[in-house]
Amino acid sequence: MAPSSPRSTPQLGATVVPLARLQKLEAQMTTLLHHIQPCMQKLIAESEAMMERMMEGMMDRKVQAVNKRLDAFELRVLERSAPAINLSDLQADLASLRTDVDTLLAAPSAETQAAPTALADDTVLEALFSGTAEEGPAPTHTKGKQHRPHRTEKEKAHKK
């Protein structure tokens, strides 16, 4: 037997199509694509326009829902009873405040200025020197801890 080349014999299950037939099919597909392409572009444009309209409609519905909620909120706020403001009472309070401010802004005497400073100085000195020199600082290991005896005061009194 002579060895066969892959071109001379087709493989099992393969269909052999003549080259002229293949070229004719390619030309027909190109023509078909040329005729279908405008229809496809038109369908794509229509689909995009429809999607745009759907999105606009959905956004309009959402905006309407938000506006409806805002209107309901506004009505609830407007229905609340506003506190009644008595203008004469407000003017009297304002006059009283002006009098108080004028009193506070009046020229202070030297005596009233010196007293708070002296009091502050005394407080600082008292805080610095309130302890005696013998006490010394508290040990650091007991800082924040409380000593708790094992026996309570009642037990101690009971044993005596």
PDB file of C-alpha atoms in Angstrom:
ATOM      1  CA  MET A   1       0.000   0.000   0.000  1.00  0.00           C
ATOM      2  CA  ALA A   2       1.100   3.419  -0.845  1.00  0.00           C
ATOM      3  CA  PRO A   3       1.009   6.044   1.845  1.00  0.00           C
ATOM      4  CA  SER A   4      -1.785   8.493   1.304  1.00  0.00           C
ATOM      5  CA  SER A   5      -1.372  12.219   1.725  1.00  0.00           C
ATOM      6  CA  PRO A   6      -3.878  14.178   3.791  1.00  0.00           C
ATOM      7  CA  ARG A   7      -4.951  16.152   0.691  1.00  0.00           C
ATOM      8  CA  SER A   8      -5.689  13.228  -1.479  1.00  0.00           C
ATOM      9  CA  THR A   9      -8.094  11.392   0.814  1.00  0.00           C
ATOM     10  CA  PRO A  10     -10.618  12.994   3.094  1.00  0.00           C
ATOM     11  CA  GLN A  11     -10.722  12.011   6.751  1.00  0.00           C
ATOM     12  CA  LEU A  12     -13.598   9.938   7.998  1.00  0.00           C
ATOM     13  CA  GLY A  13     -16.767  12.009   8.541  1.00  0.00           C
ATOM     14  CA  ALA A  14     -15.452  15.054   6.632  1.00  0.00           C
ATOM     15  CA  THR A  15     -17.409  16.456   3.711  1.00  0.00           C
ATOM     16  CA  VAL A  16     -15.504  17.547   0.649  1.00  0.00           C
ATOM     17  CA  VAL A  17     -16.784  20.781  -0.904  1.00  0.00           C
ATOM     18  CA  PRO A  18     -15.377  21.959  -4.198  1.00  0.00           C
ATOM     19  CA  LEU A  19     -13.493  25.261  -4.062  1.00  0.00           C
ATOM     20  CA  ALA A  20     -15.826  26.955  -6.551  1.00  0.00           C
ATOM     21  CA  ARG A  21     -18.846  26.061  -4.425  1.00  0.00           C
ATOM     22  CA  LEU A  22     -17.126  27.445  -1.311  1.00  0.00           C
ATOM     23  CA  GLN A  23     -16.336  30.732  -3.071  1.00  0.00           C
ATOM     24  CA  LYS A  24     -19.943  31.015  -4.260  1.00  0.00           C
ATOM     25  CA  LEU A  25     -21.231  30.475  -0.672  1.00  0.00           C
ATOM     26  CA  GLU A  26     -18.874  33.173   0.637  1.00  0.00           C
ATOM     27  CA  ALA A  27     -20.114  35.629  -1.997  1.00  0.00           C
ATOM     28  CA  GLN A  28     -23.747  34.867  -1.110  1.00  0.00           C
ATOM     29  CA  MET A  29     -23.067  35.398   2.609  1.00  0.00           C
ATOM     30  CA  THR A  30     -21.379  38.731   1.880  1.00  0.00           C
ATOM     31  CA  THR A  31     -24.392  39.848  -0.178  1.00  0.00           C
ATOM     32  CA  LEU A  32     -26.792  38.690   2.534  1.00  0.00           C
ATOM     33  CA  LEU A  33     -24.795  40.522   5.218  1.00  0.00           C
ATOM     34  CA  HIS A  34     -24.803  43.646   3.029  1.00  0.00           C
ATOM     35  CA  HIS A  35     -28.629  43.503   2.810  1.00  0.00           C
ATOM     36  CA  ILE A  36     -29.192  42.619   6.502  1.00  0.00           C
ATOM     37  CA  GLN A  37     -26.800  45.193   7.994  1.00  0.00           C
ATOM     38  CA  PRO A  38     -29.110  48.252   7.563  1.00  0.00           C
ATOM     39  CA  CYS A  39     -32.012  46.309   9.108  1.00  0.00           C
ATOM     40  CA  MET A  40     -29.841  45.300  12.064  1.00  0.00           C
ATOM     41  CA  GLN A  41     -28.664  48.887  12.584  1.00  0.00           C
ATOM     42  CA  LYS A  42     -32.272  50.097  12.462  1.00  0.00           C
ATOM     43  CA  LEU A  43     -33.343  47.473  15.031  1.00  0.00           C
ATOM     44  CA  ILE A  44     -30.435  48.412  17.314  1.00  0.00           C
ATOM     45  CA  ALA A  45     -31.365  52.123  17.110  1.00  0.00           C
ATOM     46  CA  GLU A  46     -35.033  51.349  17.832  1.00  0.00           C
ATOM     47  CA  SER A  47     -34.051  49.145  20.766  1.00  0.00           C
ATOM     48  CA  GLU A  48     -31.819  51.879  22.208  1.00  0.00           C
ATOM     49  CA  ALA A  49     -34.617  54.452  21.815  1.00  0.00           C
ATOM     50  CA  MET A  50     -37.099  52.119  23.523  1.00  0.00           C
ATOM     51  CA  MET A  51     -34.688  51.515  26.415  1.00  0.00           C
ATOM     52  CA  GLU A  52     -34.160  55.269  26.745  1.00  0.00           C
ATOM     53  CA  ARG A  53     -37.931  55.861  26.915  1.00  0.00           C
ATOM     54  CA  MET A  54     -38.293  53.096  29.509  1.00  0.00           C
ATOM     55  CA  MET A  55     -35.518  54.612  31.639  1.00  0.00           C
ATOM     56  CA  GLU A  56     -37.073  58.086  31.375  1.00  0.00           C
ATOM     57  CA  GLY A  57     -40.461  56.688  32.392  1.00  0.00           C
ATOM     58  CA  MET A  58     -38.940  54.862  35.355  1.00  0.00           C
ATOM     59  CA  MET A  59     -37.069  57.992  36.467  1.00  0.00           C
ATOM     60  CA  ASP A  60     -40.245  60.070  36.092  1.00  0.00           C
ATOM     61  CA  ARG A  61     -42.123  57.620  38.323  1.00  0.00           C
ATOM     62  CA  LYS A  62     -39.354  57.752  40.926  1.00  0.00           C
ATOM     63  CA  VAL A  63     -39.305  61.567  40.872  1.00  0.00           C
ATOM     64  CA  GLN A  64     -43.088  61.631  41.236  1.00  0.00           C
ATOM     65  CA  ALA A  65     -42.884  59.273  44.229  1.00  0.00           C
ATOM     66  CA  VAL A  66     -40.252  61.475  45.893  1.00  0.00           C
ATOM     67  CA  ASN A  67     -42.296  64.613  45.193  1.00  0.00           C
ATOM     68  CA  LYS A  68     -45.373  62.939  46.662  1.00  0.00           C
ATOM     69  CA  ARG A  69     -43.460  62.112  49.848  1.00  0.00           C
ATOM     70  CA  LEU A  70     -42.087  65.652  50.054  1.00  0.00           C
ATOM     71  CA  ASP A  71     -45.579  67.091  49.651  1.00  0.00           C
ATOM     72  CA  ALA A  72     -46.905  64.830  52.413  1.00  0.00           C
ATOM     73  CA  PHE A  73     -44.035  65.895  54.680  1.00  0.00           C
ATOM     74  CA  GLU A  74     -44.652  69.557  53.925  1.00  0.00           C
ATOM     75  CA  LEU A  75     -48.341  69.161  54.752  1.00  0.00           C
ATOM     76  CA  ARG A  76     -47.489  67.502  58.071  1.00  0.00           C
ATOM     77  CA  VAL A  77     -45.128  70.343  58.926  1.00  0.00           C
ATOM     78  CA  LEU A  78     -47.696  72.963  57.976  1.00  0.00           C
ATOM     79  CA  GLU A  79     -50.431  71.220  59.979  1.00  0.00           C
ATOM     80  CA  ARG A  80     -48.395  71.457  63.159  1.00  0.00           C
ATOM     81  CA  SER A  81     -49.551  74.305  65.306  1.00  0.00           C
ATOM     82  CA  ALA A  82     -46.952  77.015  65.397  1.00  0.00           C
ATOM     83  CA  PRO A  83     -46.208  78.312  68.872  1.00  0.00           C
ATOM     84  CA  ALA A  84     -47.965  81.594  69.495  1.00  0.00           C
ATOM     85  CA  ILE A  85     -45.525  84.418  70.017  1.00  0.00           C
ATOM     86  CA  ASN A  86     -46.750  87.343  72.029  1.00  0.00           C
ATOM     87  CA  LEU A  87     -44.970  90.331  70.540  1.00  0.00           C
ATOM     88  CA  SER A  88     -45.353  92.529  73.611  1.00  0.00           C
ATOM     89  CA  ASP A  89     -43.802  89.839  75.850  1.00  0.00           C
ATOM     90  CA  LEU A  90     -40.945  89.446  73.392  1.00  0.00           C
ATOM     91  CA  GLN A  91     -40.328  93.204  73.371  1.00  0.00           C
ATOM     92  CA  ALA A  92     -40.403  93.309  77.192  1.00  0.00           C
ATOM     93  CA  ASP A  93     -37.884  90.445  77.395  1.00  0.00           C
ATOM     94  CA  LEU A  94     -35.656  92.186  74.869  1.00  0.00           C
ATOM     95  CA  ALA A  95     -35.767  95.445  76.856  1.00  0.00           C
ATOM     96  CA  SER A  96     -34.893  93.530  80.026  1.00  0.00           C
ATOM     97  CA  LEU A  97     -31.939  91.904  78.282  1.00  0.00           C
ATOM     98  CA  ARG A  98     -30.727  95.280  77.035  1.00  0.00           C
ATOM     99  CA  THR A  99     -30.866  96.639  80.583  1.00  0.00           C
ATOM    100  CA  ASP A 100     -28.899  93.653  81.863  1.00  0.00           C
ATOM    101  CA  VAL A 101     -26.289  94.044  79.127  1.00  0.00           C
ATOM    102  CA  ASP A 102     -25.968  97.765  79.801  1.00  0.00           C
ATOM    103  CA  THR A 103     -25.442  97.006  83.493  1.00  0.00           C
ATOM    104  CA  LEU A 104     -22.750  94.472  82.683  1.00  0.00           C
ATOM    105  CA  LEU A 105     -21.012  96.798  80.251  1.00  0.00           C
ATOM    106  CA  ALA A 106     -20.923  99.676  82.759  1.00  0.00           C
ATOM    107  CA  ALA A 107     -17.393 100.610  83.867  1.00  0.00           C
ATOM    108  CA  PRO A 108     -16.355  98.100  86.547  1.00  0.00           C
ATOM    109  CA  SER A 109     -14.669  99.398  89.676  1.00  0.00           C
ATOM    110  CA  ALA A 110     -11.073  98.524  90.554  1.00  0.00           C
ATOM    111  CA  GLU A 111     -12.231  96.705  93.688  1.00  0.00           C
ATOM    112  CA  THR A 112     -14.417  94.195  91.817  1.00  0.00           C
ATOM    113  CA  GLN A 113     -11.590  93.469  89.384  1.00  0.00           C
ATOM    114  CA  ALA A 114      -8.987  92.770  92.056  1.00  0.00           C
ATOM    115  CA  ALA A 115     -11.123  90.408  94.105  1.00  0.00           C
ATOM    116  CA  PRO A 116     -11.403  87.554  91.582  1.00  0.00           C
ATOM    117  CA  THR A 117      -7.648  87.671  90.903  1.00  0.00           C
ATOM    118  CA  ALA A 118      -6.820  87.512  94.604  1.00  0.00           C
ATOM    119  CA  LEU A 119      -9.274  84.676  95.089  1.00  0.00           C
ATOM    120  CA  ALA A 120      -7.706  82.770  92.193  1.00  0.00           C
ATOM    121  CA  ASP A 121      -4.205  83.345  93.612  1.00  0.00           C
ATOM    122  CA  ASP A 122      -5.314  82.079  97.036  1.00  0.00           C
ATOM    123  CA  THR A 123      -6.883  79.001  95.470  1.00  0.00           C
ATOM    124  CA  VAL A 124      -3.701  78.153  93.547  1.00  0.00           C
ATOM    125  CA  LEU A 125      -1.480  78.658  96.596  1.00  0.00           C
ATOM    126  CA  GLU A 126      -3.810  76.606  98.767  1.00  0.00           C
ATOM    127  CA  ALA A 127      -3.798  73.779  96.228  1.00  0.00           C
ATOM    128  CA  LEU A 128      -0.005  73.819  96.036  1.00  0.00           C
ATOM    129  CA  PHE A 129       0.717  73.974  99.749  1.00  0.00           C
ATOM    130  CA  SER A 130      -2.277  72.254 101.328  1.00  0.00           C
ATOM    131  CA  GLY A 131      -0.337  69.139 102.332  1.00  0.00           C
ATOM    132  CA  THR A 132       2.467  68.961 104.861  1.00  0.00           C
ATOM    133  CA  ALA A 133       6.041  68.203 103.929  1.00  0.00           C
ATOM    134  CA  GLU A 134       6.001  64.986 106.002  1.00  0.00           C
ATOM    135  CA  GLU A 135       3.285  63.278 103.945  1.00  0.00           C
ATOM    136  CA  GLY A 136       5.210  62.810 100.697  1.00  0.00           C
ATOM    137  CA  PRO A 137       3.755  61.305  97.546  1.00  0.00           C
ATOM    138  CA  ALA A 138       1.566  58.226  97.672  1.00  0.00           C
ATOM    139  CA  PRO A 139       3.251  54.988  96.638  1.00  0.00           C
ATOM    140  CA  THR A 140       2.683  54.215  92.974  1.00  0.00           C
ATOM    141  CA  HIS A 141       1.890  50.531  93.446  1.00  0.00           C
ATOM    142  CA  THR A 142      -1.253  51.292  95.471  1.00  0.00           C
ATOM    143  CA  LYS A 143      -2.497  54.064  93.249  1.00  0.00           C
ATOM    144  CA  GLY A 144      -6.109  53.372  92.349  1.00  0.00           C
ATOM    145  CA  LYS A 145      -6.364  50.326  94.585  1.00  0.00           C
ATOM    146  CA  GLN A 146      -8.287  50.055  97.809  1.00  0.00           C
ATOM    147  CA  HIS A 147      -7.142  47.912 100.691  1.00  0.00           C
ATOM    148  CA  ARG A 148      -9.849  45.453 101.630  1.00  0.00           C
ATOM    149  CA  PRO A 149      -9.329  43.698 104.923  1.00  0.00           C
ATOM    150  CA  HIS A 150     -10.339  40.073 105.164  1.00  0.00           C
ATOM    151  CA  ARG A 151     -12.453  40.725 108.235  1.00  0.00           C
ATOM    152  CA  THR A 152     -15.269  43.235 108.279  1.00  0.00           C
ATOM    153  CA  GLU A 153     -15.868  45.707 111.090  1.00  0.00           C
ATOM    154  CA  LYS A 154     -18.708  43.559 112.446  1.00  0.00           C
ATOM    155  CA  GLU A 155     -16.453  40.519 112.703  1.00  0.00           C
ATOM    156  CA  LYS A 156     -13.805  42.545 114.526  1.00  0.00           C
ATOM    157  CA  ALA A 157     -16.385  43.896 116.996  1.00  0.00           C
ATOM    158  CA  HIS A 158     -17.813  40.420 117.533  1.00  0.00           C
ATOM    159  CA  LYS A 159     -14.394  38.952 118.457  1.00  0.00           C
ATOM    160  CA  LYS A 160     -13.695  41.644 121.054  1.00  0.00           C
TER     161      LYS A 160
END
